[in-house]
Amino acid sequence: MTAEILLGIVTGLLANELCEFGPWCARKLVRWSAFRRYTNPGRAEMRAEELTALINDRPGNLFKLITAVCFATNAIIVCGRRAIAREPDADRGVLPLPTGPDQEERQRLVVDWTRCRGHGLCAHLVPELMHLDAQGYPVILNMPVPNWLEKDAQQAVDMCPALALGLSHATPPQTALR
Amino acid sequence: MGGLVRITNPLLDVLEVLLQAFDSRTADLHGWAIMKATKRSGPTVYGVLDRLEDIGWISGRWEDENPEPGKPRRRLYSITPTGVTGERGILRERRPQALRSGSRAPGTALPGRHHVVPRGGVT
């Protein structure tokens, strides 16, 4: 008989403790959410205190917990969005351009006009560096070969049917570029 | 529109509740009271409160102490004098019914409310 009464008291106390556990969790959770949600420390502190009071106002232990979970979910979403928005910012304006030798050291495409027959293959292989004039002869743009086009330029040189295209370190005379 | 980026339904709900409290000169509202009146979730209501506070249309202050002894103090919200005109303007434009019949509880939807007020709103 006494054991039953004792068990009753212990169960009652335990249930009471467990009931208090829910709101306790909810209060912790909203505090955590406020600090995740707001980047401004002043506002985060303010909201943390405010939301704790809000959880206190909200009736029903289970509802307290549900409300807290809502705040936590929102905080995680906001946090995630912030992280996503920040990530591209860090790299903005810094395209990963491959570094290579200086402008002067780079090679340029040159045409041996005594050989060129105007096949036009080179302009198809490296349109970034040359195009064809009205007669179908290549016009080389006045720029050194960037290193990401070196392979293509070399291929154009190798494939020229008249063996008229070459790569040269020397700055070509301006007339050759016209 | 005074720095308000988007006028959403939750924003209109919160404005209605705060304006009603302002007009009837009842006590300032705390977060849970606004949540209950608008029937909106906590994060939604607080998102709106953040925005309104940022543009200075509402102001919050801590109550001296919770009427219930031993409970944490709450933060109370009220409309600022600068906010009243803008808020009335928005509600007149978007929810004329709310200004005419001040008794209708906000959050209790008007028929077709979601169609009447397009999302995205005025910029």
GROMACS .gro file of N, CA, C and O in nm, chain A residues 88-144:
model
  228
   88PRO      N    1   2.919   3.345  -5.340
   88PRO     CA    2   2.968   3.398  -5.468
   88PRO      C    3   3.033   3.535  -5.451
   88PRO      O    4   3.119   3.572  -5.528
   89ASP      N    5   2.989   3.610  -5.347
   89ASP     CA    6   3.044   3.744  -5.323
   89ASP      C    7   3.196   3.740  -5.305
   89ASP      O    8   3.267   3.828  -5.352
   90ALA      N    9   3.241   3.637  -5.236
   90ALA     CA   10   3.383   3.630  -5.203
   90ALA      C   11   3.469   3.624  -5.330
   90ALA      O   12   3.579   3.677  -5.334
   91ASP      N   13   3.411   3.559  -5.433
   91ASP     CA   14   3.491   3.540  -5.555
   91ASP      C   15   3.456   3.638  -5.665
   91ASP      O   16   3.510   3.631  -5.774
   92ARG      N   17   3.360   3.728  -5.636
   92ARG     CA   18   3.312   3.816  -5.742
   92ARG      C   19   3.427   3.900  -5.798
   92ARG      O   20   3.508   3.955  -5.725
   93GLY      N   21   3.433   3.908  -5.930
   93GLY     CA   22   3.533   3.994  -5.994
   93GLY      C   23   3.668   3.927  -6.009
   93GLY      O   24   3.760   3.985  -6.064
   94VAL      N   25   3.680   3.805  -5.956
   94VAL     CA   26   3.810   3.737  -5.966
   94VAL      C   27   3.788   3.609  -6.046
   94VAL      O   28   3.774   3.502  -5.990
   95LEU      N   29   3.778   3.624  -6.176
   95LEU     CA   30   3.766   3.505  -6.260
   95LEU      C   31   3.897   3.428  -6.256
   95LEU      O   32   4.005   3.488  -6.255
   96PRO      N   33   3.891   3.298  -6.252
   96PRO     CA   34   4.015   3.221  -6.244
   96PRO      C   35   4.090   3.220  -6.376
   96PRO      O   36   4.094   3.120  -6.446
   97LEU      N   37   4.145   3.333  -6.413
   97LEU     CA   38   4.222   3.340  -6.537
   97LEU      C   39   4.355   3.270  -6.515
   97LEU      O   40   4.423   3.295  -6.416
   98PRO      N   41   4.391   3.181  -6.607
   98PRO     CA   42   4.520   3.114  -6.591
   98PRO      C   43   4.633   3.214  -6.607
   98PRO      O   44   4.627   3.303  -6.691
   99THR      N   45   4.731   3.202  -6.524
   99THR     CA   46   4.845   3.293  -6.535
   99THR      C   47   4.947   3.232  -6.629
   99THR      O   48   4.965   3.112  -6.635
  100GLY      N   49   5.012   3.314  -6.701
  100GLY     CA   50   5.112   3.265  -6.796
  100GLY      C   51   5.226   3.364  -6.806
  100GLY      O   52   5.237   3.454  -6.723
  101PRO      N   53   5.309   3.349  -6.908
  101PRO     CA   54   5.419   3.444  -6.926
  101PRO      C   55   5.367   3.583  -6.956
  101PRO      O   56   5.253   3.601  -6.993
  102ASP      N   57   5.451   3.680  -6.937
  102ASP     CA   58   5.413   3.819  -6.962
  102ASP      C   59   5.380   3.840  -7.109
  102ASP      O   60   5.416   3.762  -7.196
  103GLN      N   61   5.312   3.951  -7.132
  103GLN     CA   62   5.266   3.985  -7.266
  103GLN      C   63   5.380   3.977  -7.368
  103GLN      O   64   5.362   3.925  -7.477
  104GLU      N   65   5.499   4.030  -7.329
  104GLU     CA   66   5.610   4.038  -7.424
  104GLU      C   67   5.665   3.900  -7.459
  104GLU      O   68   5.712   3.875  -7.568
  105GLU      N   69   5.657   3.808  -7.357
  105GLU     CA   70   5.717   3.677  -7.379
  105GLU      C   71   5.629   3.584  -7.463
  105GLU      O   72   5.675   3.483  -7.513
  106ARG      N   73   5.501   3.620  -7.474
  106ARG     CA   74   5.409   3.531  -7.544
  106ARG      C   75   5.432   3.536  -7.695
  106ARG      O   76   5.475   3.636  -7.751
  107GLN      N   77   5.394   3.425  -7.757
  107GLN     CA   78   5.412   3.416  -7.902
  107GLN      C   79   5.297   3.483  -7.975
  107GLN      O   80   5.189   3.500  -7.920
  108ARG      N   81   5.322   3.517  -8.099
  108ARG     CA   82   5.218   3.572  -8.185
  108ARG      C   83   5.209   3.487  -8.310
  108ARG      O   84   5.306   3.426  -8.352
  109LEU      N   85   5.092   3.484  -8.371
  109LEU     CA   86   5.075   3.413  -8.498
  109LEU      C   87   5.125   3.504  -8.611
  109LEU      O   88   5.098   3.624  -8.611
  110VAL      N   89   5.200   3.445  -8.700
  110VAL     CA   90   5.246   3.523  -8.817
  110VAL      C   91   5.217   3.445  -8.945
  110VAL      O   92   5.219   3.322  -8.944
  111VAL      N   93   5.189   3.516  -9.051
  111VAL     CA   94   5.160   3.452  -9.180
  111VAL      C   95   5.275   3.482  -9.277
  111VAL      O   96   5.320   3.595  -9.289
  112ASP      N   97   5.320   3.379  -9.341
  112ASP     CA   98   5.418   3.396  -9.449
  112ASP      C   99   5.336   3.420  -9.576
  112ASP      O  100   5.280   3.327  -9.635
  113TRP      N  101   5.328   3.547  -9.616
  113TRP     CA  102   5.237   3.583  -9.726
  113TRP      C  103   5.282   3.527  -9.861
  113TRP      O  104   5.201   3.518  -9.952
  114THR      N  105   5.410   3.487  -9.870
  114THR     CA  106   5.454   3.428  -9.997
  114THR      C  107   5.395   3.288 -10.015
  114THR      O  108   5.387   3.237 -10.125
  115ARG      N  109   5.357   3.225  -9.902
  115ARG     CA  110   5.303   3.088  -9.910
  115ARG      C  111   5.150   3.083  -9.901
  115ARG      O  112   5.089   2.991  -9.955
  116CYS      N  113   5.092   3.176  -9.826
  116CYS     CA  114   4.948   3.168  -9.798
  116CYS      C  115   4.866   3.167  -9.926
  116CYS      O  116   4.884   3.251 -10.014
  117ARG      N  117   4.776   3.069  -9.937
  117ARG     CA  118   4.689   3.057 -10.054
  117ARG      C  119   4.543   3.084 -10.016
  117ARG      O  120   4.453   3.061 -10.094
  118GLY      N  121   4.524   3.126  -9.894
  118GLY     CA  122   4.388   3.160  -9.852
  118GLY      C  123   4.295   3.042  -9.837
  118GLY      O  124   4.179   3.047  -9.874
  119HIS      N  125   4.349   2.931  -9.781
  119HIS     CA  126   4.262   2.815  -9.756
  119HIS      C  127   4.157   2.847  -9.650
  119HIS      O  128   4.047   2.794  -9.651
  120GLY      N  129   4.197   2.928  -9.554
  120GLY     CA  130   4.102   2.972  -9.451
  120GLY      C  131   4.087   2.878  -9.333
  120GLY      O  132   4.002   2.899  -9.247
  121LEU      N  133   4.166   2.770  -9.329
  121LEU     CA  134   4.151   2.673  -9.221
  121LEU      C  135   4.186   2.733  -9.085
  121LEU      O  136   4.119   2.707  -8.985
  122CYS      N  137   4.291   2.816  -9.084
  122CYS     CA  138   4.337   2.873  -8.957
  122CYS      C  139   4.228   2.954  -8.888
  122CYS      O  140   4.211   2.947  -8.766
  123ALA      N  141   4.150   3.031  -8.966
  123ALA     CA  142   4.045   3.114  -8.907
  123ALA      C  143   3.935   3.030  -8.845
  123ALA      O  144   3.865   3.073  -8.754
  124HIS      N  145   3.919   2.905  -8.898
  124HIS     CA  146   3.821   2.815  -8.838
  124HIS      C  147   3.873   2.755  -8.709
  124HIS      O  148   3.796   2.727  -8.618
  125LEU      N  149   4.004   2.734  -8.701
  125LEU     CA  150   4.061   2.667  -8.584
  125LEU      C  151   4.078   2.764  -8.467
  125LEU      O  152   4.055   2.727  -8.353
  126VAL      N  153   4.121   2.886  -8.494
  126VAL     CA  154   4.137   2.985  -8.387
  126VAL      C  155   4.065   3.115  -8.424
  126VAL      O  156   4.128   3.217  -8.450
  127PRO      N  157   3.932   3.112  -8.426
  127PRO     CA  158   3.857   3.234  -8.460
  127PRO      C  159   3.881   3.346  -8.357
  127PRO      O  160   3.855   3.462  -8.386
  128GLU      N  161   3.931   3.307  -8.238
  128GLU     CA  162   3.959   3.409  -8.136
  128GLU      C  163   4.077   3.497  -8.178
  128GLU      O  164   4.092   3.609  -8.129
  129LEU      N  165   4.162   3.443  -8.266
  129LEU     CA  166   4.286   3.515  -8.298
  129LEU      C  167   4.289   3.570  -8.441
  129LEU      O  168   4.369   3.658  -8.471
  130MET      N  169   4.206   3.516  -8.526
  130MET     CA  170   4.209   3.563  -8.665
  130MET      C  171   4.075   3.543  -8.734
  130MET      O  172   3.997   3.458  -8.697
  131HIS      N  173   4.051   3.627  -8.832
  131HIS     CA  174   3.933   3.606  -8.916
  131HIS      C  175   3.975   3.626  -9.061
  131HIS      O  176   4.091   3.662  -9.089
  132LEU      N  177   3.881   3.600  -9.152
  132LEU     CA  178   3.915   3.608  -9.294
  132LEU      C  179   3.864   3.739  -9.353
  132LEU      O  180   3.757   3.787  -9.317
  133ASP      N  181   3.943   3.794  -9.444
  133ASP     CA  182   3.897   3.916  -9.512
  133ASP      C  183   3.807   3.878  -9.629
  133ASP      O  184   3.778   3.760  -9.650
  134ALA      N  185   3.764   3.977  -9.704
  134ALA     CA  186   3.666   3.952  -9.811
  134ALA      C  187   3.719   3.855  -9.916
  134ALA      O  188   3.642   3.782  -9.979
  135GLN      N  189   3.853   3.853  -9.934
  135GLN     CA  190   3.911   3.763 -10.033
  135GLN      C  191   3.940   3.624  -9.976
  135GLN      O  192   3.989   3.536 -10.047
  136GLY      N  193   3.915   3.605  -9.848
  136GLY     CA  194   3.937   3.474  -9.787
  136GLY      C  195   4.078   3.458  -9.731
  136GLY      O  196   4.117   3.348  -9.693
  137TYR      N  197   4.152   3.568  -9.719
  137TYR     CA  198   4.286   3.562  -9.660
  137TYR      C  199   4.278   3.599  -9.512
  137TYR      O  200   4.194   3.678  -9.473
  138PRO      N  201   4.366   3.538  -9.433
  138PRO     CA  202   4.355   3.561  -9.288
  138PRO      C  203   4.397   3.702  -9.246
  138PRO      O  204   4.488   3.760  -9.301
  139VAL      N  205   4.324   3.753  -9.149
  139VAL     CA  206   4.359   3.878  -9.082
  139VAL      C  207   4.386   3.842  -8.936
  139VAL      O  208   4.297   3.794  -8.866
  140ILE      N  209   4.512   3.862  -8.892
  140ILE     CA  210   4.548   3.824  -8.755
  140ILE      C  211   4.524   3.942  -8.663
  140ILE      O  212   4.564   4.055  -8.693
  141LEU      N  213   4.457   3.916  -8.553
  141LEU     CA  214   4.433   4.024  -8.457
  141LEU      C  215   4.565   4.057  -8.387
  141LEU      O  216   4.646   3.970  -8.359
  142ASN      N  217   4.583   4.183  -8.359
  142ASN     CA  218   4.708   4.231  -8.302
  142ASN      C  219   4.714   4.200  -8.152
  142ASN      O  220   4.697   4.288  -8.068
  143MET      N  221   4.729   4.073  -8.121
  143MET     CA  222   4.743   4.035  -7.981
  143MET      C  223   4.828   3.910  -7.969
  143MET      O  224   4.828   3.825  -8.059
  144PRO      N  225   4.902   3.897  -7.860
  144PRO     CA  226   4.979   3.775  -7.841
  144PRO      C  227   4.883   3.659  -7.812
  144PRO      O  228   4.771   3.680  -7.771
   0.00000   0.00000   0.00000
